[in-house]
Amino acid sequence: MRFYIIQPQYDEELQTSNFLPNLFNPADASVIARVSDSDKEDISRAVAAARRAFESGPWRRMTPSERGKYLWRVGDAILEHADELAELESIDNGKPRAVARVADVPLAADLFHYMAGWATKIEGNTIPISVPYAPGAHFHAFTLREPVGVIGQIIPWNFPLLMAAWKLGPALTAGNCVVLKPAEQTPLSALRLAELMLELGLPEGVVNIVTGFGETAGASLASHEDVDKIAFTGSTEVGKLIVHAAAGNLKKVSLELGGKSPNIIFKDAPNLEAAVAGAADAIFFNHGQCCCAGSRLMVERDIFDEVVAGVSEKAKRIKLGPGLAPDTQMGPLVSEEQLNRVTRYMNLGKEEGACYVTGGRRAGDQGYFVQPTVIKDVRDNMSIVREEIFGPVVVAESFNKPEELVLKANQTQYGLAAGVWTRDIAKAHKVAAALKAGTVWINCYNVFDSALPFGGYKQSGWGREMGHDVLELYTQTKAVVVGL
Ligand code: NAI
Ligand code: MG
């Protein structure tokens, strides 16, 4: 195994002697790397570097076309280093290398390629105005879409490289400068990405990656007086702390938070086999460590037993193993903390009287593996039904009437995503319209694209990432009026 010692890139004067606790390989708890544990002062230096770059550096002033070309080359560089980045992602996060190689890495590259195109297409409007109190006067009025300034970005550990791409791509295409704090569990791919960006000639200070803990580095970034906007992905609990921290200078805030997403299968699903496979993928992909995981499986009564048996069969057949082993289908959870959190929920469900069709405990005694788990006979007030578990654990419930179903599906503080499986086109659209969720997948699940906006209703977040919607988060509108 390689051993990485990585220092922050952003400031040559920086003399950091503090390190985070060792980074562990989640498959066997061995040490893989040490990275700097940055504090408030390190964050301030990074913010100052970003501020200098924004106010007087070339990034904002270069032509949009040049900026776009640069971002395109970042996408190319990610693809050129795809094997290396997939390996880093696998040893740091635990996910299968093969999955990172076909999903995380190409999606990250595609995000930069997609955002590269936007650099030249961020436009304002010309607006005919009437001004009732100025009869006879003439004006030429228009809007400019300007970058917001210095952006703080805090990302989680479930898709480390992809989350860095989701955050950096749109911020940079709009001309902003960034300080990004990766999750303390998984900083390696963001650091490598920043290195690749430097090699491509990114002007100094435009991107600053600062490693450190949430409570220290993250909190300092969220409350920093010279940060104009903070973008956060992670738990709803920390999302609320970010909102408070941002109040000091009223920086703009966008949040992509947790979920407890319903995946609804009607008995007229076009292909039950595909629906069962989709339901398994909805919860087991990335070991259930997805904000949009289909963690509440809702099945029409007539086919409930068949679907639950099918998903359980798939769960039992999943090959657990280290991320780097070629035949691994599911790796370990990311950390000991997550192992404890997920197994605590597994135990809680048993105490609350739910029925475990399969799984329900830690797998093996080395590394942070848990069994893919399917649970039925649950009640609405159980914590396993209400709270985000963030592991490969699905609760299955049956329903009879579509009206009850929609009420029940929406009975959650979250609203990130939902799945609907039916061949009845009218029913599909009616249910999709009634679901309070930022994404609804019909006869599919986990379909992502750089062009599709993603984000949450209710306590799943503020704002939308990707697509052209994300540009709202990284630009601000200036109205200019010329008296003629
Ligand atoms: P977290 O929300 O604590 O961590 C996410 C990021 O926020 C990390 O970079 C962390 O360093 C940072 N952070 C933590 N506390 C902070 C603070 N006070 N101020 C600023 N930044 C802070 O999530 P954690 O503890 O890793 O996982 C706990 C639960 O959160 C998971 O079990 C899961 O339910 C949920 N989660 C949801 C994610 C999503 O994609 N929506 C991603 C990761 C976790
Ligand atoms: Mg936390």
XYZ file of N, CA and C in Angstrom, residues 99-319:
663
model
N -16.097 0.333 -9.252
C -17.251 1.242 -9.235
C -16.765 2.684 -9.367
N -15.728 3.020 -8.608
C -15.178 4.381 -8.703
C -14.718 4.658 -10.136
N -14.191 3.618 -10.788
C -13.636 3.784 -12.133
C -14.724 4.021 -13.177
N -15.904 3.402 -12.983
C -16.979 3.601 -13.981
C -17.989 4.663 -13.562
N -18.032 5.011 -12.286
C -19.043 5.988 -11.846
C -18.381 7.282 -11.356
N -17.783 7.247 -10.187
C -17.301 8.494 -9.568
C -16.390 9.312 -10.491
N -15.382 8.613 -11.060
C -14.360 9.354 -11.808
C -14.916 9.929 -13.122
N -15.574 9.109 -13.967
C -16.124 9.705 -15.195
C -17.197 10.764 -14.935
N -17.987 10.583 -13.863
C -18.984 11.611 -13.556
C -18.302 12.923 -13.158
N -17.205 12.809 -12.411
C -16.473 14.026 -12.015
C -15.910 14.725 -13.250
N -15.337 13.931 -14.157
C -14.786 14.513 -15.389
C -15.899 15.176 -16.199
N -17.040 14.472 -16.294
C -18.141 14.993 -17.098
C -18.670 16.316 -16.530
N -18.650 16.425 -15.208
C -19.131 17.659 -14.580
C -18.270 18.847 -15.035
N -16.949 18.652 -15.064
C -16.065 19.739 -15.527
C -16.292 20.019 -17.010
N -16.453 18.951 -17.786
C -16.705 19.175 -19.218
C -18.018 19.943 -19.426
N -19.033 19.530 -18.682
C -20.335 20.199 -18.796
C -20.224 21.673 -18.371
N -19.580 21.896 -17.226
C -19.483 23.263 -16.709
C -18.597 24.142 -17.600
N -17.632 23.514 -18.285
C -16.773 24.272 -19.192
C -17.625 25.018 -20.219
N -18.677 24.368 -20.684
C -19.551 24.982 -21.687
C -20.305 26.184 -21.157
N -20.598 26.187 -19.866
C -21.365 27.296 -19.309
C -20.565 28.595 -19.218
N -19.230 28.487 -19.159
C -18.426 29.704 -18.949
C -18.813 30.789 -19.957
N -19.104 30.388 -21.180
C -19.406 31.374 -22.234
C -20.913 31.645 -22.377
N -21.701 31.088 -21.474
C -23.158 31.204 -21.656
C -23.875 31.795 -20.446
N -23.118 32.426 -19.574
C -23.739 33.058 -18.412
C -24.115 34.480 -18.831
N -25.401 34.701 -19.051
C -25.846 35.953 -19.670
C -26.868 36.661 -18.808
N -26.897 37.972 -18.906
C -27.972 38.736 -18.281
C -29.082 38.982 -19.292
N -29.998 39.892 -18.926
C -31.114 40.230 -19.813
C -31.092 41.720 -20.121
N -31.732 42.085 -21.238
C -32.067 43.498 -21.396
C -33.541 43.620 -21.056
N -33.882 44.658 -20.270
C -35.221 44.705 -19.686
C -35.892 46.040 -20.032
N -36.985 45.982 -20.788
C -37.715 47.228 -21.079
C -38.413 47.700 -19.808
N -38.116 48.901 -19.349
C -38.737 49.383 -18.100
C -39.635 50.586 -18.375
N -40.581 50.818 -17.454
C -41.608 51.841 -17.682
C -41.529 53.015 -16.713
N -41.092 52.808 -15.502
C -40.892 53.823 -14.459
C -42.061 54.821 -14.378
N -43.140 54.457 -13.681
C -44.364 55.266 -13.666
C -44.156 56.716 -13.221
N -43.171 56.949 -12.334
C -43.010 58.328 -11.832
C -42.072 59.172 -12.701
N -41.639 58.613 -13.841
C -40.764 59.392 -14.725
C -41.349 59.411 -16.134
N -42.533 60.032 -16.301
C -43.158 60.002 -17.629
C -42.262 60.667 -18.673
N -42.164 60.034 -19.817
C -41.392 60.614 -20.921
C -39.912 60.297 -20.883
N -39.420 59.776 -19.727
C -37.984 59.479 -19.646
C -37.674 58.173 -20.362
N -36.455 58.052 -20.831
C -36.043 56.831 -21.514
C -34.831 56.241 -20.829
N -34.840 54.921 -20.741
C -33.736 54.212 -20.076
C -33.342 52.993 -20.892
N -32.093 52.618 -20.702
C -31.622 51.321 -21.204
C -31.246 50.512 -19.962
N -31.965 49.422 -19.696
C -31.725 48.647 -18.473
C -31.326 47.222 -18.821
N -30.378 46.727 -18.083
C -29.946 45.345 -18.331
C -29.404 44.733 -17.041
N -29.252 43.420 -17.050
C -28.664 42.753 -15.882
C -27.351 42.086 -16.261
N -26.462 42.034 -15.266
C -25.197 41.306 -15.380
C -25.237 40.157 -14.399
N -24.689 39.025 -14.760
C -24.548 37.910 -13.816
C -23.093 37.858 -13.398
N -22.828 38.293 -12.179
C -21.444 38.384 -11.709
C -21.123 37.258 -10.733
N -19.857 36.882 -10.627
C -19.493 35.869 -9.620
C -19.772 36.396 -8.216
N -19.976 35.475 -7.283
C -20.296 35.872 -5.910
C -19.040 36.311 -5.160
N -17.898 35.712 -5.468
C -16.652 36.136 -4.827
C -15.857 34.962 -4.293
N -15.592 35.011 -2.979
C -14.838 33.918 -2.335
C -15.847 32.910 -1.786
N -15.705 31.689 -2.248
C -16.668 30.649 -1.890
C -16.016 29.637 -0.954
N -16.674 29.334 0.154
C -16.247 28.244 1.029
C -17.067 27.008 0.684
N -16.410 25.870 0.572
C -17.129 24.639 0.217
C -16.708 23.519 1.171
N -17.684 22.838 1.703
C -17.421 21.751 2.662
C -18.111 20.504 2.132
N -17.332 19.440 1.961
C -17.902 18.252 1.307
C -17.746 17.006 2.182
N -18.562 15.993 1.914
C -18.536 14.769 2.715
C -17.643 13.693 2.099
N -17.708 12.519 2.705
C -16.781 11.436 2.379
C -17.397 10.362 1.490
N -18.680 10.478 1.131
C -19.290 9.347 0.411
C -18.926 9.300 -1.070
N -18.754 10.482 -1.687
C -18.269 10.555 -3.076
C -17.214 11.660 -3.107
N -16.056 11.427 -2.542
C -15.128 12.540 -2.302
C -14.738 13.324 -3.560
N -14.363 12.626 -4.618
C -13.938 13.322 -5.835
C -15.133 13.972 -6.535
N -16.216 13.235 -6.618
C -17.391 13.744 -7.318
C -17.967 14.975 -6.608
N -17.984 14.941 -5.284
C -18.492 16.108 -4.555
C -17.579 17.317 -4.757
N -16.268 17.065 -4.840
C -15.345 18.174 -5.123
C -15.664 18.757 -6.503
N -15.954 17.871 -7.470
C -16.274 18.337 -8.824
C -17.584 19.126 -8.836
N -18.616 18.585 -8.160
C -19.916 19.286 -8.117
C -19.754 20.696 -7.562
N -18.836 20.832 -6.620
C -18.669 22.129 -5.974
C -17.756 23.048 -6.790
N -16.588 22.510 -7.197
C -15.600 23.374 -7.852
C -16.054 23.790 -9.253
N -16.618 22.855 -10.009
C -16.956 23.128 -11.416
C -17.792 24.391 -11.596
N -18.974 24.452 -10.983
C -19.815 25.640 -11.202
C -19.237 26.907 -10.583
N -18.561 26.771 -9.429
C -17.987 27.970 -8.800
C -16.959 28.589 -9.743
N -16.121 27.735 -10.329
C -15.033 28.240 -11.165
C -15.542 28.759 -12.508
N -16.507 28.078 -13.095
C -16.968 28.521 -14.419
C -17.550 29.934 -14.335
N -18.126 30.250 -13.171
C -18.711 31.590 -13.007
C -17.682 32.629 -12.588
N -16.421 32.206 -12.374
C -15.366 33.184 -12.074
C -15.081 33.400 -10.601
N -15.622 32.536 -9.745
C -15.358 32.668 -8.314
C -14.003 32.061 -7.952
N -13.541 32.320 -6.718
C -12.359 31.657 -6.168
C -12.800 30.897 -4.917
N -12.119 29.793 -4.623
C -12.687 28.809 -3.707
C -11.708 28.383 -2.619
N -12.264 28.159 -1.423
C -11.576 27.391 -0.375
C -12.451 26.168 -0.111
N -11.899 24.984 -0.367
C -12.687 23.759 -0.213
C -12.096 22.897 0.898
N -12.975 22.472 1.810
C -12.528 21.555 2.867
C -13.131 20.174 2.613
N -12.273 19.211 2.264
C -12.798 17.850 2.107
C -13.109 17.240 3.468
N -13.812 16.129 3.473
C -14.106 15.435 4.727
C -12.799 14.906 5.321
N -12.722 14.915 6.641
C -11.486 14.476 7.303
C -11.186 13.003 7.023
N -12.226 12.234 6.697
C -12.017 10.797 6.427
C -11.424 10.559 5.046
N -11.671 11.471 4.092
C -11.352 11.181 2.679
C -10.783 12.387 1.930
N -9.644 12.902 2.334
C -9.149 14.110 1.654
C -8.297 13.846 0.406
N -7.952 12.580 0.137
C -6.873 12.333 -0.832
C -7.217 12.745 -2.261
N -8.427 12.395 -2.734
C -8.699 12.675 -4.148
C -8.846 14.171 -4.406
N -9.358 14.924 -3.428
C -9.463 16.380 -3.634
C -8.068 16.998 -3.700
N -7.146 16.489 -2.875
C -5.774 17.006 -2.914
C -5.116 16.680 -4.248
N -5.339 15.471 -4.732
C -4.750 15.079 -6.021
C -5.360 15.896 -7.160
N -6.677 16.136 -7.067
C -7.331 16.954 -8.090
C -6.719 18.357 -8.110
N -6.500 18.922 -6.934
C -5.922 20.270 -6.866
C -4.517 20.272 -7.465
N -3.777 19.189 -7.222
C -2.436 19.086 -7.790
C -2.511 19.092 -9.318
N -3.471 18.322 -9.853
C -3.638 18.273 -11.310
C -4.014 19.652 -11.847
N -4.854 20.366 -11.094
C -5.254 21.708 -11.539
C -4.059 22.648 -11.565
N -3.196 22.527 -10.563
C -1.995 23.371 -10.538
C -1.103 23.049 -11.730
N -0.966 21.758 -12.031
C -0.140 21.354 -13.174
C -0.689 21.940 -14.474
N -2.007 22.132 -14.515
C -2.613 22.706 -15.729
C -2.472 24.223 -15.763
N -1.895 24.800 -14.717
C -1.632 26.227 -14.728
C -2.742 27.084 -14.134
N -3.516 26.528 -13.249
C -4.535 27.342 -12.584
C -3.853 28.493 -11.846
N -4.317 29.728 -12.033
C -3.669 30.849 -11.346
C -3.698 30.665 -9.827
N -2.690 31.205 -9.194
C -2.529 31.050 -7.752
C -3.748 31.554 -6.981
N -4.116 30.803 -5.975
C -5.168 31.248 -5.057
C -6.588 30.969 -5.522
N -6.757 30.506 -6.750
C -8.128 30.304 -7.264
C -8.798 29.123 -6.570
N -8.035 28.046 -6.376
C -8.563 26.883 -5.642
C -7.630 26.585 -4.479
N -8.168 26.515 -3.285
C -7.394 26.206 -2.086
C -8.064 25.042 -1.387
N -7.329 23.959 -1.227
C -7.882 22.796 -0.530
C -7.282 22.785 0.868
N -8.121 22.843 1.867
C -7.639 22.861 3.247
C -8.215 21.651 3.970
N -7.328 20.770 4.419
C -7.805 19.570 5.110
C -7.984 19.870 6.594
N -8.914 19.186 7.220
C -9.114 19.400 8.655
C -10.469 18.895 9.083
N -10.706 19.025 10.359
C -11.967 18.556 10.933
C -13.096 19.564 10.697
N -14.318 19.045 10.779
C -15.481 19.900 10.619
C -15.611 20.935 11.722
N -15.440 20.494 12.932
C -15.687 21.372 14.084
C -14.675 22.514 14.153
N -13.504 22.323 13.541
C -12.464 23.361 13.584
C -12.369 24.058 12.226
N -11.738 23.371 11.254
C -11.544 23.993 9.942
C -12.885 24.319 9.278
N -13.813 23.353 9.315
C -15.108 23.560 8.649
C -15.872 24.712 9.269
N -15.938 24.712 10.601
C -16.699 25.762 11.292
C -16.066 27.129 11.048
N -14.717 27.187 10.997
C -14.054 28.482 10.746
C -14.375 29.001 9.352
N -14.447 28.082 8.407
C -14.765 28.491 7.033
C -16.206 29.006 6.963
N -17.123 28.282 7.625
C -18.543 28.659 7.562
C -18.794 30.010 8.227
N -17.988 30.354 9.230
C -18.251 31.608 9.952
C -17.333 32.734 9.487
N -16.434 32.459 8.548
C -15.432 33.466 8.182
C -16.075 34.721 7.588
N -15.628 35.867 8.080
C -16.242 37.146 7.676
C -15.925 37.526 6.227
N -14.860 36.939 5.669
C -14.493 37.342 4.310
C -14.871 36.281 3.271
N -15.714 35.335 3.678
C -16.241 34.355 2.725
C -17.625 34.839 2.295
N -17.860 34.894 0.993
C -19.118 35.464 0.486
C -20.238 34.447 0.390
N -19.853 33.192 0.292
C -20.878 32.148 0.183
C -20.305 30.841 0.703
N -21.165 30.061 1.346
C -20.734 28.733 1.797
C -21.649 27.688 1.155
N -21.034 26.661 0.612
C -21.799 25.559 0.014
C -21.438 24.303 0.795
N -22.441 23.592 1.261
C -22.192 22.459 2.150
C -22.942 21.230 1.662
N -22.287 20.087 1.724
C -22.980 18.806 1.572
C -22.625 17.942 2.768
N -23.646 17.380 3.413
C -23.403 16.532 4.577
C -24.683 16.323 5.357
N -24.545 16.166 6.658
C -25.716 15.841 7.478
C -26.617 17.067 7.667
N -27.889 16.805 7.855
C -28.847 17.883 8.110
C -28.490 18.606 9.411
N -28.018 17.832 10.371
C -27.614 18.413 11.650
C -26.528 19.487 11.455
N -25.483 19.156 10.707
C -24.421 20.137 10.479
C -24.910 21.242 9.542
N -25.807 20.908 8.617
C -26.383 21.933 7.746
C -26.982 23.077 8.560
N -27.646 22.722 9.651
C -28.257 23.758 10.498
C -27.171 24.591 11.205
N -26.076 23.934 11.592
C -24.964 24.681 12.207
C -24.370 25.663 11.194
N -24.315 25.226 9.930
C -23.754 26.089 8.875
C -24.608 27.357 8.731
N -25.923 27.165 8.767
C -26.824 28.319 8.633
C -26.550 29.325 9.754
N -26.394 28.844 10.965
C -26.102 29.744 12.095
C -24.749 30.420 11.911
N -23.756 29.610 11.507
C -22.398 30.149 11.371
C -22.353 31.224 10.285
N -23.223 31.075 9.276
C -23.213 32.002 8.143
C -23.872 33.333 8.482
N -24.580 33.367 9.610
C -25.380 34.565 9.931
C -24.506 35.789 10.195
N -23.274 35.573 10.677
C -22.405 36.701 11.050
C -22.269 37.729 9.956
N -21.903 37.309 8.762
C -21.786 38.274 7.656
C -22.870 38.025 6.604
N -23.886 37.257 6.989
C -24.985 36.919 6.069
C -24.482 36.418 4.721
N -23.482 35.557 4.780
C -23.003 34.982 3.517
C -24.118 34.123 2.917
N -24.106 33.981 1.607
C -25.085 33.128 0.940
C -24.825 31.687 1.364
N -25.886 30.892 1.400
C -25.748 29.503 1.848
C -26.453 28.575 0.861
N -25.793 27.499 0.477
C -26.519 26.410 -0.192
C -26.170 25.103 0.510
N -27.161 24.226 0.572
C -27.043 23.015 1.387
C -27.582 21.818 0.620
N -26.827 20.741 0.688
C -27.326 19.471 0.124
C -27.210 18.460 1.259
N -28.362 18.059 1.811
C -28.359 17.362 3.103
C -28.909 15.943 2.993
N -29.376 15.453 4.098
C -29.741 14.037 4.173
C -31.046 13.700 3.476
N -31.400 12.429 3.556
C -32.641 11.975 2.947
C -33.139 10.684 3.576
N -34.388 10.396 3.317
C -34.978 9.107 3.701
C -35.955 8.815 2.576
N -35.391 8.472 1.421
C -36.170 8.543 0.183
C -37.024 7.307 -0.042
N -38.309 7.512 -0.377
C -39.199 6.396 -0.667
C -38.982 5.880 -2.091
N -38.940 4.576 -2.216
C -38.897 3.956 -3.544
C -40.155 3.100 -3.642
N -41.077 3.499 -4.539
C -42.443 2.967 -4.535
C -42.652 2.015 -5.708
N -43.019 0.784 -5.404
C -43.252 -0.190 -6.487
C -44.728 -0.591 -6.519
N -45.398 -0.257 -7.626
C -46.786 -0.675 -7.840
C -46.806 -2.060 -8.469
N -47.946 -2.735 -8.290
C -48.006 -4.097 -8.836
C -48.004 -4.104 -10.364
N -48.305 -2.947 -10.968
C -48.234 -2.885 -12.430
C -46.877 -2.350 -12.917
N -45.851 -2.542 -12.119
C -44.506 -2.143 -12.580
C -44.228 -2.829 -13.913
N -43.599 -2.124 -14.875
C -43.462 -2.678 -16.224
C -42.687 -3.993 -16.254
N -41.773 -4.163 -15.311
C -40.953 -5.367 -15.312
C -40.518 -5.566 -13.862
N -41.136 -6.526 -13.217
C -40.926 -6.668 -11.780
C -39.467 -6.997 -11.457
N -38.877 -7.782 -12.332
C -37.470 -8.132 -12.116
C -36.591 -6.871 -12.108
N -36.881 -5.983 -13.055
C -36.105 -4.736 -13.127
C -36.390 -3.862 -11.903
N -37.639 -3.882 -11.436
C -37.988 -3.071 -10.259
C -37.266 -3.592 -9.021
N -37.182 -4.919 -8.901
C -36.483 -5.515 -7.753
C -34.996 -5.164 -7.819
N -34.424 -5.302 -9.003
C -33.008 -4.956 -9.161
C -32.802 -3.469 -8.863
N -33.739 -2.643 -9.326
C -33.649 -1.200 -9.081
C -33.748 -0.879 -7.597
N -34.625 -1.613 -6.898
C -34.798 -1.370 -5.457
C -33.537 -1.759 -4.696
N -32.905 -2.849 -5.120
C -31.659 -3.275 -4.464
C -30.559 -2.254 -4.732
N -30.467 -1.815 -5.969
C -29.448 -0.821 -6.322
C -29.697 0.496 -5.573
N -30.984 0.846 -5.429
C -31.343 2.114 -4.780
C -30.788 2.182 -3.357
N -30.740 1.062 -2.665
C -30.255 1.094 -1.285
C -28.819 0.590 -1.151
N -28.403 -0.337 -1.996
C -27.083 -0.935 -1.759
C -25.944 -0.243 -2.502
N -26.268 0.565 -3.510
C -25.200 1.275 -4.221
C -24.410 2.144 -3.238
N -23.106 2.088 -3.343
C -22.222 2.851 -2.447
C -22.465 2.496 -0.982
N -22.922 1.231 -0.762
C -23.097 0.695 0.591
C -24.173 1.468 1.358
N -25.087 2.060 0.601
C -26.162 2.831 1.237
C -25.714 4.207 1.697
N -24.465 4.550 1.407
C -23.936 5.848 1.844
C -24.218 6.894 0.771
N -25.480 7.028 0.432
C -25.922 7.997 -0.574
C -27.005 8.838 0.074
N -26.933 10.153 -0.133
C -27.969 11.007 0.441
C -29.330 10.654 -0.167
N -29.333 10.129 -1.415
C -30.599 9.844 -2.090
C -30.954 8.357 -2.019
N -30.297 7.595 -1.148
C -30.553 6.149 -1.080
C -32.049 5.876 -0.934
N -32.526 4.879 -1.658
C -33.940 4.489 -1.554
C -34.098 3.623 -0.313
N -34.105 4.271 0.849
C -34.026 3.532 2.117
C -35.396 3.143 2.661
N -36.472 3.672 2.038
C -37.823 3.211 2.388
C -38.427 2.570 1.142
N -38.516 1.264 1.172
C -39.090 0.541 0.034
C -40.585 0.374 0.293
N -41.417 0.948 -0.580
C -42.864 0.892 -0.383
C -43.457 0.091 -1.538
N -44.108 -1.020 -1.193
C -44.524 -1.970 -2.223
C -46.025 -2.242 -2.106
N -46.718 -2.263 -3.249
C -48.149 -2.554 -3.237
C -48.364 -3.966 -2.666
N -49.407 -4.087 -1.850
C -49.564 -5.285 -1.008
C -49.459 -6.615 -1.767
N -50.129 -6.706 -2.937
C -50.167 -7.987 -3.669
C -48.792 -8.535 -4.022
N -47.842 -7.633 -4.190
C -46.512 -8.121 -4.631
C -45.455 -7.918 -3.549
N -45.900 -7.542 -2.359
C -44.948 -7.209 -1.288
C -43.986 -8.359 -0.994
N -44.550 -9.554 -0.756
C -43.688 -10.677 -0.355
C -42.675 -11.013 -1.450
N -43.174 -10.979 -2.688
C -42.296 -11.323 -3.809
C -41.136 -10.325 -3.948
N -41.461 -9.036 -3.821
C -40.422 -8.005 -3.968
C -39.422 -8.084 -2.811
N -39.941 -8.223 -1.606
C -39.038 -8.275 -0.445
C -38.129 -9.503 -0.552
N -38.686 -10.622 -0.978
C -37.867 -11.824 -1.137
C -36.799 -11.593 -2.215
N -37.192 -10.951 -3.297
C -36.246 -10.696 -4.395
C -35.107 -9.779 -3.968
N -35.447 -8.685 -3.255
C -34.404 -7.744 -2.818
C -33.500 -8.441 -1.797
N -34.085 -9.249 -0.914
C -33.283 -9.952 0.100
C -32.331 -10.946 -0.557
N -32.842 -11.639 -1.574
C -31.992 -12.587 -2.301
C -30.776 -11.861 -2.876
N -31.025 -10.703 -3.462
C -29.916 -9.925 -4.037
C -28.960 -9.489 -2.925
N -29.527 -9.081 -1.784
C -28.691 -8.631 -0.662
C -27.747 -9.745 -0.220
N -28.295 -10.948 -0.131
C -27.491 -12.084 0.351
C -26.354 -12.415 -0.611
N -26.583 -12.172 -1.900
C -25.578 -12.557 -2.901
C -24.475 -11.516 -3.096
N -24.627 -10.338 -2.478
C -23.617 -9.282 -2.693
C -22.286 -9.727 -2.100
N -21.246 -9.618 -2.915
C -19.926 -10.066 -2.457
C -19.240 -8.901 -1.737
